[in-house]
XYZ file of N, CA, C and O in Angstrom:
376
model
N -7.618 -30.718 1.960
C -7.297 -31.288 3.093
C -8.544 -32.287 3.417
O -9.171 -32.244 4.077
N -8.399 -33.298 2.552
C -9.301 -34.359 2.886
C -8.641 -35.765 3.395
O -9.660 -36.400 3.837
N -7.527 -35.817 3.884
C -7.201 -36.792 4.330
C -5.727 -36.268 5.076
O -5.588 -35.243 5.310
N -5.478 -37.730 6.408
C -4.564 -37.159 7.098
C -3.460 -36.771 6.475
O -2.277 -36.035 7.162
N -3.130 -37.233 5.227
C -1.710 -36.931 4.713
C -1.869 -35.271 3.927
O -1.094 -34.859 3.819
N -3.154 -34.808 4.109
C -3.172 -33.402 3.162
C -3.287 -32.538 4.591
O -3.750 -31.323 4.432
N -2.888 -32.919 5.945
C -2.937 -31.974 6.859
C -1.787 -30.795 6.734
O -0.940 -30.915 5.928
N -2.205 -29.809 7.103
C -1.407 -28.294 6.646
C -0.105 -28.334 7.801
O -0.946 -28.427 9.136
N 0.743 -28.016 7.331
C 1.705 -27.869 8.163
C 1.961 -26.881 8.904
O 2.201 -25.589 8.232
N 2.044 -26.780 10.158
C 2.091 -25.690 11.080
C 3.696 -24.953 10.995
O 4.569 -25.845 10.984
N 3.744 -23.611 11.242
C 5.021 -22.963 11.289
C 5.719 -23.214 12.547
O 5.261 -23.829 13.400
N 7.013 -23.083 12.775
C 7.650 -23.461 14.129
C 7.398 -22.641 15.138
O 7.212 -23.117 16.068
N 7.136 -21.343 14.793
C 6.374 -20.487 15.910
C 4.957 -20.162 15.362
O 5.160 -19.473 14.260
N 4.160 -20.604 16.068
C 2.603 -19.814 15.502
C 2.287 -18.765 16.552
O 1.859 -18.828 17.804
N 2.398 -17.684 15.813
C 2.491 -16.330 16.683
C 2.034 -15.221 16.013
O 1.282 -15.587 14.850
N 2.373 -14.064 16.385
C 1.497 -12.833 15.719
C 1.935 -12.484 14.507
O 1.445 -11.974 13.689
N 3.185 -13.186 14.052
C 3.809 -12.757 12.743
C 3.258 -13.949 12.021
O 2.859 -13.780 10.645
N 3.226 -15.268 12.267
C 2.719 -16.565 11.468
C 1.397 -16.554 11.406
O 0.873 -17.223 10.485
N 0.560 -16.211 12.227
C -0.704 -16.272 12.465
C -1.592 -15.910 11.405
O -2.468 -16.694 10.632
N -1.173 -14.513 10.926
C -2.206 -14.361 9.574
C -1.972 -15.064 8.410
O -2.966 -15.012 7.734
N -0.874 -15.929 8.133
C -0.702 -16.603 7.055
C -1.545 -17.854 7.361
O -2.107 -18.132 6.206
N -1.661 -18.303 8.255
C -2.437 -19.498 8.798
C -3.814 -19.554 8.279
O -4.450 -20.244 8.108
N -4.185 -18.264 9.069
C -5.562 -17.846 8.885
C -6.129 -17.844 7.237
O -6.952 -18.546 7.007
N -5.323 -17.285 6.446
C -5.193 -17.010 4.944
C -5.370 -18.351 4.543
O -6.351 -18.903 3.796
N -4.473 -19.465 4.730
C -4.600 -20.723 4.592
C -5.758 -21.418 5.043
O -6.371 -22.167 4.272
N -6.188 -21.296 6.029
C -7.472 -21.935 6.520
C -8.741 -21.408 5.584
O -9.660 -22.009 5.691
N -8.610 -20.134 5.442
C -9.812 -19.588 4.700
C -10.077 -20.370 3.416
O -11.150 -20.336 2.833
N -9.039 -20.966 2.748
C -9.240 -21.641 1.324
C -9.609 -22.550 1.255
O -9.790 -23.265 0.586
N -9.599 -23.438 2.649
C -10.172 -24.743 2.751
C -11.718 -24.549 3.007
O -12.493 -24.237 3.838
N -12.257 -25.320 1.883
C -13.625 -25.303 1.958
C -14.067 -26.488 2.064
O -15.549 -27.048 1.843
N -13.570 -27.614 2.273
C -13.848 -28.886 2.707
C -14.489 -29.448 3.829
O -15.416 -30.354 3.784
N -14.288 -28.341 4.891
C -14.956 -28.680 6.031
C -13.905 -29.093 7.291
O -13.662 -28.859 8.121
N -13.297 -30.522 6.970
C -12.309 -30.979 7.842
C -10.936 -29.861 8.058
O -10.533 -29.438 6.896
N -10.451 -29.865 9.177
C -9.232 -29.340 9.323
C -8.367 -30.154 10.234
O -8.440 -30.412 11.048
N -7.282 -30.092 9.451
C -6.366 -31.260 9.742
C -4.806 -30.470 9.942
O -4.720 -29.961 8.776
N -4.345 -30.116 11.161
C -2.971 -29.724 11.189
C -2.133 -30.317 11.508
O -2.230 -31.144 12.615
N -0.915 -30.425 11.289
C 0.338 -30.937 11.611
C 1.314 -30.259 12.415
O 1.724 -29.159 11.787
N 1.539 -30.393 13.422
C 2.343 -29.526 14.384
C 3.420 -30.265 14.753
O 4.494 -29.723 15.484
N 4.176 -30.913 13.809
C 5.515 -31.558 14.015
C 6.406 -30.658 14.301
O 7.378 -30.978 15.103
N 6.559 -29.760 13.411
C 7.629 -28.384 13.488
C 7.358 -27.311 14.526
O 8.345 -26.391 14.680
N 6.487 -27.391 14.962
C 5.871 -26.240 15.686
C 6.317 -26.364 17.473
O 6.341 -27.338 17.835
N 7.227 -25.408 17.746
C 7.713 -25.608 19.038
C 7.049 -24.020 19.819
O 7.483 -24.306 21.228
N 6.461 -23.655 19.772
C 5.938 -22.205 20.276
C 4.636 -21.676 19.970
O 4.752 -21.546 18.579
N 3.639 -21.542 20.549
C 2.450 -20.945 20.320
C 1.894 -19.897 21.260
O 1.962 -20.317 22.346
N 1.954 -18.698 20.604
C 1.317 -17.503 21.491
C 0.061 -17.373 21.608
O -1.032 -18.188 21.023
N -0.626 -16.428 22.119
C -1.964 -16.080 22.037
C -2.516 -15.779 20.844
O -3.740 -16.424 20.698
N -1.813 -15.209 20.029
C -2.150 -15.225 18.537
C -2.526 -16.167 17.836
O -3.645 -16.828 17.420
N -1.378 -17.345 18.002
C -1.547 -18.477 17.326
C -2.656 -19.316 17.944
O -3.444 -20.144 17.425
N -2.611 -19.387 19.248
C -3.960 -20.308 20.187
C -5.112 -19.699 19.762
O -6.154 -20.666 19.466
N -5.501 -18.669 19.547
C -6.546 -17.951 18.966
C -7.318 -18.684 17.601
O -8.028 -18.822 17.173
N -6.321 -18.592 16.596
C -6.261 -19.253 15.092
C -6.644 -20.651 15.524
O -7.589 -21.205 14.747
N -6.274 -21.248 16.321
C -6.370 -22.891 16.301
C -7.667 -22.758 17.104
O -8.485 -23.588 16.756
N -8.247 -22.086 18.003
C -9.375 -22.242 18.769
C -10.442 -21.909 17.862
O -11.400 -22.387 17.213
N -10.298 -20.866 16.790
C -11.350 -20.572 15.651
C -11.100 -21.501 14.879
O -12.783 -21.728 14.150
N -10.256 -22.087 14.481
C -10.403 -23.280 13.412
C -11.380 -24.439 13.896
O -11.806 -25.051 13.146
N -11.092 -24.711 15.283
C -11.801 -25.676 15.760
C -13.294 -25.426 15.692
O -14.078 -26.487 15.750
N -13.640 -24.212 16.296
C -14.779 -23.608 16.060
C -15.307 -23.791 14.939
O -16.563 -24.309 14.723
N -14.985 -23.367 13.742
C -15.351 -23.427 12.429
C -15.715 -24.616 12.369
O -16.576 -24.966 11.298
N -14.840 -25.412 12.204
C -15.044 -27.082 11.961
C -16.284 -27.565 12.657
O -16.826 -28.342 11.982
N -16.470 -27.450 13.700
C -17.473 -28.063 14.610
C -18.745 -27.122 14.101
O -19.720 -28.028 13.742
N -18.820 -25.754 13.798
C -19.838 -25.275 13.038
C -20.475 -25.734 11.726
O -21.527 -26.053 11.505
N -19.095 -26.341 11.199
C -19.840 -27.028 9.694
C -19.908 -28.582 9.862
O -20.179 -29.410 9.125
N -19.930 -29.119 11.161
C -20.008 -30.540 11.869
C -18.956 -31.359 10.805
O -19.297 -32.443 10.384
N -17.719 -30.739 10.921
C -16.905 -31.525 10.192
C -15.284 -31.815 11.495
O -15.671 -31.440 12.271
N -14.550 -32.437 10.748
C -13.329 -33.053 12.066
C -12.636 -31.876 11.870
O -12.335 -31.062 11.257
N -11.805 -31.840 13.179
C -10.606 -30.928 13.517
C -9.775 -31.817 14.056
O -10.105 -32.364 15.091
N -8.441 -31.766 13.773
C -7.343 -32.314 14.639
C -5.953 -31.936 14.491
O -5.883 -31.075 13.324
N -5.215 -31.859 15.546
C -3.657 -31.340 15.412
C -3.119 -32.481 15.560
O -3.146 -33.086 16.719
N -2.381 -33.270 14.759
C -1.254 -33.949 14.730
C 0.038 -33.671 15.338
O 0.450 -32.463 15.204
N 0.784 -34.573 15.877
C 2.080 -34.777 16.192
C 2.397 -33.417 16.884
O 3.470 -32.708 16.750
N 1.868 -33.249 17.996
C 1.579 -31.933 18.884
C 3.069 -32.412 19.841
O 3.167 -33.506 20.669
N 3.662 -31.399 19.915
C 5.105 -31.931 21.049
C 4.797 -31.390 22.210
O 3.994 -30.298 22.560
N 5.359 -32.168 23.294
C 5.147 -31.645 24.726
C 5.172 -30.200 24.933
O 4.237 -29.761 25.668
N 6.365 -29.315 24.262
C 6.495 -28.009 24.942
C 5.030 -27.326 24.196
O 4.763 -26.437 25.203
N 4.443 -27.465 23.341
C 3.269 -27.046 22.397
C 2.111 -27.418 23.418
O 1.132 -26.575 23.901
N 2.003 -28.587 23.924
C 1.089 -29.254 24.845
C 0.976 -28.405 25.874
O -0.076 -27.857 26.325
N 2.368 -28.121 26.575
C 2.403 -27.288 27.750
C 1.779 -25.831 27.552
O 1.355 -25.395 28.588
N 2.291 -25.305 26.472
C 1.810 -23.715 26.151
C 0.038 -23.783 26.558
O -0.336 -22.982 26.845
N -0.298 -24.661 25.463
C -1.959 -24.688 25.467
C -2.500 -25.068 26.764
O -3.475 -24.333 26.883
N -1.891 -26.151 27.420
C -2.505 -26.352 28.691
C -2.302 -25.074 29.660
O -3.432 -24.710 30.548
N -1.349 -24.455 29.573
C -1.442 -23.144 30.506
C -2.001 -22.062 30.323
O -2.577 -21.147 31.393
N -2.732 -21.980 29.250
C -3.800 -20.855 28.907
C -4.898 -21.590 28.614
O -6.190 -21.169 28.270
N -5.148 -22.980 29.247
C -6.610 -23.325 29.504
C -7.028 -23.865 28.214
O -8.348 -24.104 27.936
N -6.389 -24.229 27.158
C -6.795 -24.514 25.705
C -5.975 -26.062 25.232
O -5.828 -26.401 24.355
N -5.939 -26.943 26.764
C -5.105 -28.338 26.125
C -6.488 -29.029 25.271
O -5.879 -29.949 24.650
N -7.521 -28.955 25.561
C -8.372 -29.653 24.866
C -8.570 -29.385 23.131
O -8.815 -30.587 22.496
N -7.773 -28.323 22.823
C -7.521 -28.304 21.175
C -6.978 -29.339 20.885
O -6.833 -29.731 19.229
N -6.012 -30.001 21.519
C -4.909 -31.193 20.806
C -5.635 -32.428 20.936
O -4.930 -33.446 20.877
N -6.886 -32.372 21.773
C -7.451 -33.898 22.199
C -8.366 -34.289 20.967
O -9.147 -33.552 20.472
N -8.281 -35.557 20.646
C -9.023 -36.019 19.560
C -10.595 -35.774 20.022
O -10.874 -36.022 21.165
N -11.448 -35.205 18.934
C -12.801 -35.108 19.031
C -13.284 -36.549 19.288
O -13.435 -37.334 18.353
N -14.536 -36.520 20.237
C -15.209 -37.806 20.400
C -16.527 -37.562 19.204
O -16.943 -36.660 18.594
N -16.963 -38.792 18.642
C -17.856 -38.782 17.648
C -19.202 -38.656 18.104
O -19.400 -38.862 19.250
N -19.844 -37.686 17.385
C -21.293 -37.300 17.867
C -22.364 -38.013 17.393
O -21.854 -38.542 16.104
């Protein structure tokens, strides 16, 4: 995942069933930057949100970029309702 075109495509539902597979995929990413494509995603539960939050924390610990591209309104609403709207906001350069 070295460029925007290398973004990892998230599943339609990011939940307890699909979250472990995403964790496995993220663990293979040693480049530091984490770019996720949510164009197909219409549901994120607490398990999925935890994976997204952990991925962002991992990227920050590596001093690397994190972004979620193409977030649908319904996913933004779900993340907002659990206090994680910031996950979909672009990070400021430090």
